Amino acid sequence: MGAATFRTRIRWTSSVTDPIAALSVGITNDVHVEVTDSMAPGHVPARVISTPSLVSIIEGACRRAVLPHLPAGHDTVGTHVCVSHEGVALVGQHVRVRCELIEVQGRHLSFAVTVDGPAGAVSKGTHRRAVVDPSRFARAEDAGT
């Protein structure tokens, strides 16, 4: 007799019927961030903001733009990032991250993003996030999936 295989199916449900009802195109967020030593790439001698640090502050700005509009207990997770890194910002300088919600498709949100530094454009592009109920992740972990 072979070992039995069990498959767990999880049906995701939410107590909120429409967690994105309060979201609408046009929501914006402006964030000013000082470039720190921890944001500089370790593999080059230049003390400038790294691409991973740019992505991190872009994701944070987009998340914080919509978080106040979500029902209690809901959040967003990043699903796609498409940004350039076309300029520099030195450690000690400030960058301005601006994001705008440009599309809402179900629970999927699309943002236009720009990052500007003292010398001009540092980054621009798009970022997508999905509205989630974080408590579902705990249930999936408990179920072994």
Short mmCIF file of N, CA and C in Angstrom, two decimals:
data_model
loop_
_atom_site.label_atom_id
_atom_site.label_comp_id
_atom_site.label_asym_id
_atom_site.label_seq_id
_atom_site.Cartn_x
_atom_site.Cartn_y
_atom_site.Cartn_z
N MET A 1 0.83 -1.16 0.00
CA MET A 1 0.00 0.00 0.00
C MET A 1 0.88 1.24 0.00
N GLY A 2 0.62 2.17 -0.89
CA GLY A 2 1.41 3.39 -0.97
C GLY A 2 0.96 4.42 0.04
N ALA A 3 1.78 5.41 0.21
CA ALA A 3 1.46 6.49 1.14
C ALA A 3 0.31 7.31 0.57
N ALA A 4 -0.58 7.67 1.44
CA ALA A 4 -1.73 8.48 1.02
C ALA A 4 -1.28 9.92 0.79
N THR A 5 -1.84 10.53 -0.22
CA THR A 5 -1.56 11.93 -0.50
C THR A 5 -2.80 12.74 -0.18
N PHE A 6 -2.64 13.73 0.62
CA PHE A 6 -3.75 14.61 0.98
C PHE A 6 -3.50 15.98 0.41
N ARG A 7 -4.49 16.54 -0.18
CA ARG A 7 -4.39 17.89 -0.71
C ARG A 7 -5.35 18.78 0.05
N THR A 8 -4.85 19.89 0.47
CA THR A 8 -5.68 20.84 1.19
C THR A 8 -6.11 21.93 0.23
N ARG A 9 -7.37 22.16 0.18
CA ARG A 9 -7.89 23.26 -0.62
C ARG A 9 -8.37 24.34 0.33
N ILE A 10 -7.94 25.52 0.06
CA ILE A 10 -8.34 26.64 0.89
C ILE A 10 -9.18 27.57 0.04
N ARG A 11 -10.33 27.90 0.53
CA ARG A 11 -11.17 28.87 -0.16
C ARG A 11 -11.03 30.18 0.61
N TRP A 12 -10.50 31.17 -0.07
CA TRP A 12 -10.27 32.45 0.59
C TRP A 12 -11.58 33.21 0.65
N THR A 13 -11.90 33.64 1.84
CA THR A 13 -13.10 34.44 2.02
C THR A 13 -12.74 35.64 2.88
N SER A 14 -13.62 36.61 2.87
CA SER A 14 -13.41 37.80 3.66
C SER A 14 -14.73 38.21 4.28
N SER A 15 -14.66 38.75 5.48
CA SER A 15 -15.88 39.23 6.12
C SER A 15 -16.32 40.56 5.54
N VAL A 16 -15.45 41.23 4.79
CA VAL A 16 -15.79 42.49 4.16
C VAL A 16 -16.19 42.19 2.73
N THR A 17 -17.37 42.66 2.33
CA THR A 17 -17.85 42.32 0.99
C THR A 17 -17.04 42.98 -0.11
N ASP A 18 -16.62 44.21 0.08
CA ASP A 18 -15.84 44.90 -0.95
C ASP A 18 -14.76 45.75 -0.29
N PRO A 19 -13.58 45.16 -0.04
CA PRO A 19 -12.55 45.89 0.70
C PRO A 19 -11.98 47.08 -0.04
N ILE A 20 -12.24 47.21 -1.33
CA ILE A 20 -11.67 48.34 -2.06
C ILE A 20 -12.70 49.37 -2.47
N ALA A 21 -13.90 49.30 -1.91
CA ALA A 21 -14.96 50.23 -2.29
C ALA A 21 -14.55 51.69 -2.10
N ALA A 22 -13.73 51.99 -1.11
CA ALA A 22 -13.34 53.37 -0.84
C ALA A 22 -12.14 53.83 -1.66
N LEU A 23 -11.60 52.96 -2.50
CA LEU A 23 -10.45 53.33 -3.32
C LEU A 23 -10.91 53.91 -4.64
N SER A 24 -10.30 55.00 -5.03
CA SER A 24 -10.64 55.58 -6.33
C SER A 24 -9.39 56.12 -6.99
N VAL A 25 -9.40 56.11 -8.29
CA VAL A 25 -8.29 56.65 -9.07
C VAL A 25 -8.05 58.09 -8.65
N GLY A 26 -6.79 58.45 -8.55
CA GLY A 26 -6.45 59.83 -8.20
C GLY A 26 -5.88 60.00 -6.81
N ILE A 27 -5.95 58.98 -5.96
CA ILE A 27 -5.34 59.06 -4.64
C ILE A 27 -3.83 59.22 -4.83
N THR A 28 -3.24 60.18 -4.11
CA THR A 28 -1.81 60.43 -4.25
C THR A 28 -1.12 60.40 -2.89
N ASN A 29 0.19 60.30 -2.95
CA ASN A 29 1.01 60.39 -1.75
C ASN A 29 2.35 60.98 -2.15
N ASP A 30 2.82 61.95 -1.39
CA ASP A 30 4.15 62.53 -1.56
C ASP A 30 4.95 62.22 -0.31
N VAL A 31 6.13 61.67 -0.48
CA VAL A 31 6.98 61.30 0.64
C VAL A 31 8.36 61.90 0.39
N HIS A 32 8.91 62.53 1.41
CA HIS A 32 10.27 63.06 1.33
C HIS A 32 11.16 62.18 2.20
N VAL A 33 12.23 61.68 1.61
CA VAL A 33 13.10 60.73 2.29
C VAL A 33 14.54 61.22 2.18
N GLU A 34 15.26 61.18 3.31
CA GLU A 34 16.69 61.48 3.28
C GLU A 34 17.44 60.21 2.93
N VAL A 35 18.35 60.33 1.98
CA VAL A 35 19.18 59.19 1.58
C VAL A 35 20.23 58.97 2.67
N THR A 36 20.27 57.76 3.21
CA THR A 36 21.20 57.43 4.28
C THR A 36 22.27 56.47 3.79
N ASP A 37 23.30 56.29 4.60
CA ASP A 37 24.38 55.35 4.25
C ASP A 37 23.85 53.94 3.98
N SER A 38 22.82 53.54 4.74
CA SER A 38 22.29 52.18 4.57
C SER A 38 21.59 52.00 3.22
N MET A 39 21.28 53.10 2.52
CA MET A 39 20.62 53.02 1.21
C MET A 39 21.62 52.96 0.05
N ALA A 40 22.89 53.14 0.35
CA ALA A 40 23.92 53.13 -0.71
C ALA A 40 24.29 51.69 -1.06
N PRO A 41 24.60 51.44 -2.33
CA PRO A 41 25.01 50.08 -2.71
C PRO A 41 26.37 49.76 -2.12
N GLY A 42 26.56 48.54 -1.70
CA GLY A 42 27.82 48.14 -1.11
C GLY A 42 28.90 47.78 -2.11
N HIS A 43 28.52 47.57 -3.36
CA HIS A 43 29.47 47.07 -4.36
C HIS A 43 30.09 48.17 -5.22
N VAL A 44 29.72 49.42 -5.00
CA VAL A 44 30.33 50.53 -5.74
C VAL A 44 30.76 51.59 -4.74
N PRO A 45 31.78 52.36 -5.08
CA PRO A 45 32.26 53.36 -4.12
C PRO A 45 31.36 54.58 -3.99
N ALA A 46 30.46 54.79 -4.91
CA ALA A 46 29.59 55.97 -4.88
C ALA A 46 28.61 55.90 -3.71
N ARG A 47 28.47 56.99 -3.01
CA ARG A 47 27.52 57.07 -1.89
C ARG A 47 26.21 57.66 -2.42
N VAL A 48 25.49 56.85 -3.17
CA VAL A 48 24.24 57.26 -3.81
C VAL A 48 23.15 56.26 -3.44
N ILE A 49 21.91 56.62 -3.69
CA ILE A 49 20.81 55.71 -3.40
C ILE A 49 20.84 54.53 -4.37
N SER A 50 20.65 53.34 -3.84
CA SER A 50 20.66 52.12 -4.65
C SER A 50 19.28 51.86 -5.25
N THR A 51 19.26 51.04 -6.28
CA THR A 51 17.99 50.67 -6.90
C THR A 51 17.08 49.92 -5.92
N PRO A 52 17.57 48.94 -5.15
CA PRO A 52 16.68 48.30 -4.18
C PRO A 52 16.09 49.28 -3.16
N SER A 53 16.86 50.28 -2.77
CA SER A 53 16.34 51.28 -1.84
C SER A 53 15.26 52.13 -2.50
N LEU A 54 15.44 52.46 -3.78
CA LEU A 54 14.40 53.18 -4.52
C LEU A 54 13.11 52.38 -4.54
N VAL A 55 13.23 51.10 -4.87
CA VAL A 55 12.04 50.25 -4.93
C VAL A 55 11.36 50.19 -3.57
N SER A 56 12.13 50.09 -2.52
CA SER A 56 11.57 50.01 -1.18
C SER A 56 10.77 51.27 -0.82
N ILE A 57 11.33 52.44 -1.10
CA ILE A 57 10.59 53.66 -0.74
C ILE A 57 9.40 53.89 -1.66
N ILE A 58 9.48 53.43 -2.90
CA ILE A 58 8.33 53.51 -3.81
C ILE A 58 7.20 52.62 -3.30
N GLU A 59 7.54 51.38 -2.94
CA GLU A 59 6.51 50.48 -2.42
C GLU A 59 5.86 51.04 -1.15
N GLY A 60 6.68 51.59 -0.27
CA GLY A 60 6.15 52.16 0.97
C GLY A 60 5.22 53.33 0.72
N ALA A 61 5.59 54.19 -0.22
CA ALA A 61 4.75 55.35 -0.53
C ALA A 61 3.41 54.92 -1.11
N CYS A 62 3.41 53.94 -1.99
CA CYS A 62 2.16 53.45 -2.59
C CYS A 62 1.28 52.78 -1.54
N ARG A 63 1.88 51.99 -0.69
CA ARG A 63 1.12 51.32 0.37
C ARG A 63 0.47 52.35 1.28
N ARG A 64 1.25 53.34 1.71
CA ARG A 64 0.71 54.34 2.63
C ARG A 64 -0.33 55.23 1.96
N ALA A 65 -0.32 55.34 0.65
CA ALA A 65 -1.32 56.16 -0.04
C ALA A 65 -2.72 55.58 0.13
N VAL A 66 -2.83 54.26 0.08
CA VAL A 66 -4.16 53.64 0.10
C VAL A 66 -4.55 53.06 1.45
N LEU A 67 -3.60 52.84 2.33
CA LEU A 67 -3.89 52.20 3.62
C LEU A 67 -5.02 52.89 4.39
N PRO A 68 -5.08 54.22 4.45
CA PRO A 68 -6.17 54.85 5.20
C PRO A 68 -7.56 54.62 4.58
N HIS A 69 -7.60 54.19 3.34
CA HIS A 69 -8.87 53.99 2.63
C HIS A 69 -9.36 52.55 2.69
N LEU A 70 -8.57 51.67 3.28
CA LEU A 70 -8.93 50.25 3.37
C LEU A 70 -9.66 49.97 4.67
N PRO A 71 -10.52 48.95 4.69
CA PRO A 71 -11.16 48.58 5.94
C PRO A 71 -10.13 48.04 6.94
N ALA A 72 -10.47 48.13 8.20
CA ALA A 72 -9.58 47.62 9.25
C ALA A 72 -9.21 46.18 8.95
N GLY A 73 -7.96 45.86 9.16
CA GLY A 73 -7.49 44.49 8.96
C GLY A 73 -7.01 44.19 7.55
N HIS A 74 -7.18 45.10 6.61
CA HIS A 74 -6.72 44.89 5.24
C HIS A 74 -5.44 45.67 5.00
N ASP A 75 -4.67 45.22 4.03
CA ASP A 75 -3.40 45.85 3.69
C ASP A 75 -3.17 45.61 2.20
N THR A 76 -1.99 45.96 1.72
CA THR A 76 -1.64 45.67 0.33
C THR A 76 -0.27 45.01 0.28
N VAL A 77 -0.04 44.26 -0.78
CA VAL A 77 1.27 43.67 -1.04
C VAL A 77 1.67 44.02 -2.46
N GLY A 78 2.97 44.20 -2.66
CA GLY A 78 3.46 44.50 -4.00
C GLY A 78 3.40 43.27 -4.90
N THR A 79 3.01 43.50 -6.14
CA THR A 79 2.93 42.39 -7.11
C THR A 79 3.78 42.63 -8.35
N HIS A 80 4.15 43.89 -8.62
CA HIS A 80 4.94 44.17 -9.82
C HIS A 80 5.58 45.55 -9.68
N VAL A 81 6.83 45.65 -10.08
CA VAL A 81 7.53 46.93 -10.07
C VAL A 81 8.22 47.09 -11.43
N CYS A 82 8.00 48.24 -12.07
CA CYS A 82 8.67 48.54 -13.33
C CYS A 82 9.12 49.99 -13.27
N VAL A 83 10.35 50.21 -12.80
CA VAL A 83 10.85 51.56 -12.64
C VAL A 83 12.24 51.69 -13.23
N SER A 84 12.56 52.91 -13.64
CA SER A 84 13.90 53.21 -14.12
C SER A 84 14.76 53.66 -12.94
N HIS A 85 16.05 53.70 -13.17
CA HIS A 85 16.97 54.35 -12.23
C HIS A 85 17.85 55.20 -13.11
N GLU A 86 17.43 56.45 -13.31
CA GLU A 86 18.06 57.29 -14.32
C GLU A 86 18.81 58.49 -13.77
N GLY A 87 18.80 58.68 -12.47
CA GLY A 87 19.51 59.80 -11.88
C GLY A 87 20.09 59.41 -10.55
N VAL A 88 20.78 60.35 -9.92
CA VAL A 88 21.42 60.06 -8.64
C VAL A 88 20.90 60.98 -7.55
N ALA A 89 20.97 60.47 -6.35
CA ALA A 89 20.76 61.25 -5.14
C ALA A 89 21.82 60.76 -4.17
N LEU A 90 22.59 61.68 -3.65
CA LEU A 90 23.71 61.35 -2.77
C LEU A 90 23.24 61.15 -1.33
N VAL A 91 24.00 60.39 -0.58
CA VAL A 91 23.76 60.25 0.84
C VAL A 91 23.73 61.65 1.45
N GLY A 92 22.71 61.90 2.26
CA GLY A 92 22.53 63.21 2.87
C GLY A 92 21.54 64.09 2.13
N GLN A 93 21.28 63.79 0.87
CA GLN A 93 20.30 64.55 0.11
C GLN A 93 18.91 63.96 0.33
N HIS A 94 17.90 64.72 -0.06
CA HIS A 94 16.51 64.25 0.05
C HIS A 94 15.95 63.94 -1.33
N VAL A 95 15.11 62.93 -1.38
CA VAL A 95 14.35 62.63 -2.59
C VAL A 95 12.87 62.77 -2.29
N ARG A 96 12.12 63.11 -3.32
CA ARG A 96 10.67 63.21 -3.21
C ARG A 96 10.06 62.09 -4.02
N VAL A 97 9.32 61.23 -3.34
CA VAL A 97 8.63 60.12 -4.00
C VAL A 97 7.18 60.55 -4.15
N ARG A 98 6.67 60.49 -5.38
CA ARG A 98 5.26 60.82 -5.61
C ARG A 98 4.61 59.64 -6.30
N CYS A 99 3.49 59.22 -5.74
CA CYS A 99 2.74 58.13 -6.38
C CYS A 99 1.29 58.56 -6.54
N GLU A 100 0.68 58.02 -7.59
CA GLU A 100 -0.73 58.29 -7.86
C GLU A 100 -1.40 57.00 -8.28
N LEU A 101 -2.52 56.70 -7.63
CA LEU A 101 -3.31 55.53 -8.01
C LEU A 101 -3.97 55.82 -9.35
N ILE A 102 -3.62 55.04 -10.37
CA ILE A 102 -4.11 55.31 -11.72
C ILE A 102 -5.11 54.28 -12.23
N GLU A 103 -5.21 53.13 -11.52
CA GLU A 103 -6.16 52.11 -11.98
C GLU A 103 -6.52 51.19 -10.82
N VAL A 104 -7.81 50.86 -10.75
CA VAL A 104 -8.30 49.89 -9.78
C VAL A 104 -9.04 48.82 -10.56
N GLN A 105 -8.53 47.59 -10.50
CA GLN A 105 -9.16 46.45 -11.17
C GLN A 105 -9.38 45.37 -10.13
N GLY A 106 -10.60 45.27 -9.63
CA GLY A 106 -10.86 44.33 -8.55
C GLY A 106 -10.02 44.72 -7.36
N ARG A 107 -9.23 43.77 -6.86
CA ARG A 107 -8.36 44.08 -5.72
C ARG A 107 -6.96 44.50 -6.14
N HIS A 108 -6.74 44.67 -7.44
CA HIS A 108 -5.43 45.04 -7.99
C HIS A 108 -5.36 46.54 -8.25
N LEU A 109 -4.29 47.15 -7.76
CA LEU A 109 -4.11 48.60 -7.83
C LEU A 109 -2.86 48.92 -8.64
N SER A 110 -2.95 49.90 -9.53
CA SER A 110 -1.78 50.33 -10.31
C SER A 110 -1.47 51.79 -9.99
N PHE A 111 -0.18 52.07 -9.83
CA PHE A 111 0.29 53.40 -9.47
C PHE A 111 1.29 53.90 -10.51
N ALA A 112 1.25 55.21 -10.78
CA ALA A 112 2.33 55.88 -11.50
C ALA A 112 3.24 56.45 -10.41
N VAL A 113 4.55 56.31 -10.58
CA VAL A 113 5.49 56.75 -9.55
C VAL A 113 6.62 57.57 -10.16
N THR A 114 7.07 58.56 -9.40
CA THR A 114 8.26 59.32 -9.75
C THR A 114 9.08 59.55 -8.49
N VAL A 115 10.38 59.60 -8.66
CA VAL A 115 11.28 59.96 -7.57
C VAL A 115 12.19 61.06 -8.12
N ASP A 116 12.20 62.19 -7.44
CA ASP A 116 13.03 63.32 -7.85
C ASP A 116 14.01 63.67 -6.75
N GLY A 117 15.22 64.03 -7.16
CA GLY A 117 16.25 64.46 -6.22
C GLY A 117 16.66 65.88 -6.54
N PRO A 118 17.67 66.38 -5.86
CA PRO A 118 18.11 67.76 -6.08
C PRO A 118 18.56 68.03 -7.52
N ALA A 119 19.06 67.01 -8.21
CA ALA A 119 19.54 67.20 -9.58
C ALA A 119 18.49 66.81 -10.63
N GLY A 120 17.26 66.49 -10.20
CA GLY A 120 16.21 66.13 -11.16
C GLY A 120 15.72 64.71 -10.96
N ALA A 121 15.22 64.12 -12.05
CA ALA A 121 14.60 62.79 -11.98
C ALA A 121 15.61 61.74 -11.56
N VAL A 122 15.20 60.91 -10.59
CA VAL A 122 16.00 59.78 -10.15
C VAL A 122 15.38 58.48 -10.66
N SER A 123 14.03 58.44 -10.64
CA SER A 123 13.33 57.23 -11.06
C SER A 123 11.91 57.58 -11.49
N LYS A 124 11.37 56.74 -12.38
CA LYS A 124 9.96 56.86 -12.75
C LYS A 124 9.49 55.51 -13.26
N GLY A 125 8.19 55.30 -13.18
CA GLY A 125 7.64 54.04 -13.67
C GLY A 125 6.30 53.73 -13.07
N THR A 126 6.05 52.43 -12.89
CA THR A 126 4.76 51.98 -12.36
C THR A 126 4.98 50.92 -11.28
N HIS A 127 3.97 50.79 -10.45
CA HIS A 127 4.00 49.79 -9.38
C HIS A 127 2.59 49.27 -9.21
N ARG A 128 2.46 47.95 -9.04
CA ARG A 128 1.15 47.35 -8.79
C ARG A 128 1.14 46.69 -7.42
N ARG A 129 -0.02 46.78 -6.77
CA ARG A 129 -0.21 46.18 -5.45
C ARG A 129 -1.56 45.48 -5.46
N ALA A 130 -1.73 44.53 -4.54
CA ALA A 130 -2.99 43.82 -4.39
C ALA A 130 -3.49 44.02 -2.97
N VAL A 131 -4.79 44.25 -2.82
CA VAL A 131 -5.41 44.36 -1.51
C VAL A 131 -5.55 42.95 -0.95
N VAL A 132 -5.11 42.78 0.30
CA VAL A 132 -5.16 41.46 0.94
C VAL A 132 -5.68 41.59 2.36
N ASP A 133 -6.12 40.45 2.87
CA ASP A 133 -6.46 40.30 4.29
C ASP A 133 -5.31 39.50 4.89
N PRO A 134 -4.38 40.16 5.60
CA PRO A 134 -3.20 39.45 6.11
C PRO A 134 -3.51 38.26 7.00
N SER A 135 -4.67 38.23 7.62
CA SER A 135 -5.01 37.08 8.48
C SER A 135 -5.13 35.80 7.65
N ARG A 136 -5.39 35.92 6.37
CA ARG A 136 -5.46 34.74 5.51
C ARG A 136 -4.11 34.06 5.37
N PHE A 137 -3.04 34.84 5.44
CA PHE A 137 -1.71 34.24 5.32
C PHE A 137 -1.43 33.33 6.50
N ALA A 138 -1.88 33.73 7.67
CA ALA A 138 -1.70 32.88 8.85
C ALA A 138 -2.48 31.57 8.70
N ARG A 139 -3.68 31.65 8.16
CA ARG A 139 -4.47 30.44 7.95
C ARG A 139 -3.80 29.52 6.94
N ALA A 140 -3.22 30.08 5.88
CA ALA A 140 -2.56 29.26 4.87
C ALA A 140 -1.33 28.58 5.47
N GLU A 141 -0.61 29.31 6.31
CA GLU A 141 0.57 28.74 6.96
C GLU A 141 0.17 27.61 7.90
N ASP A 142 -0.92 27.80 8.64
CA ASP A 142 -1.40 26.78 9.55
C ASP A 142 -1.84 25.53 8.80
N ALA A 143 -2.34 25.70 7.58
CA ALA A 143 -2.84 24.57 6.80
C ALA A 143 -1.71 23.82 6.10
N GLY A 144 -0.49 24.35 6.19
CA GLY A 144 0.63 23.68 5.56
C GLY A 144 0.79 23.97 4.10
N THR A 145 0.19 25.06 3.62
CA THR A 145 0.36 25.43 2.22
C THR A 145 1.02 26.76 2.09
#
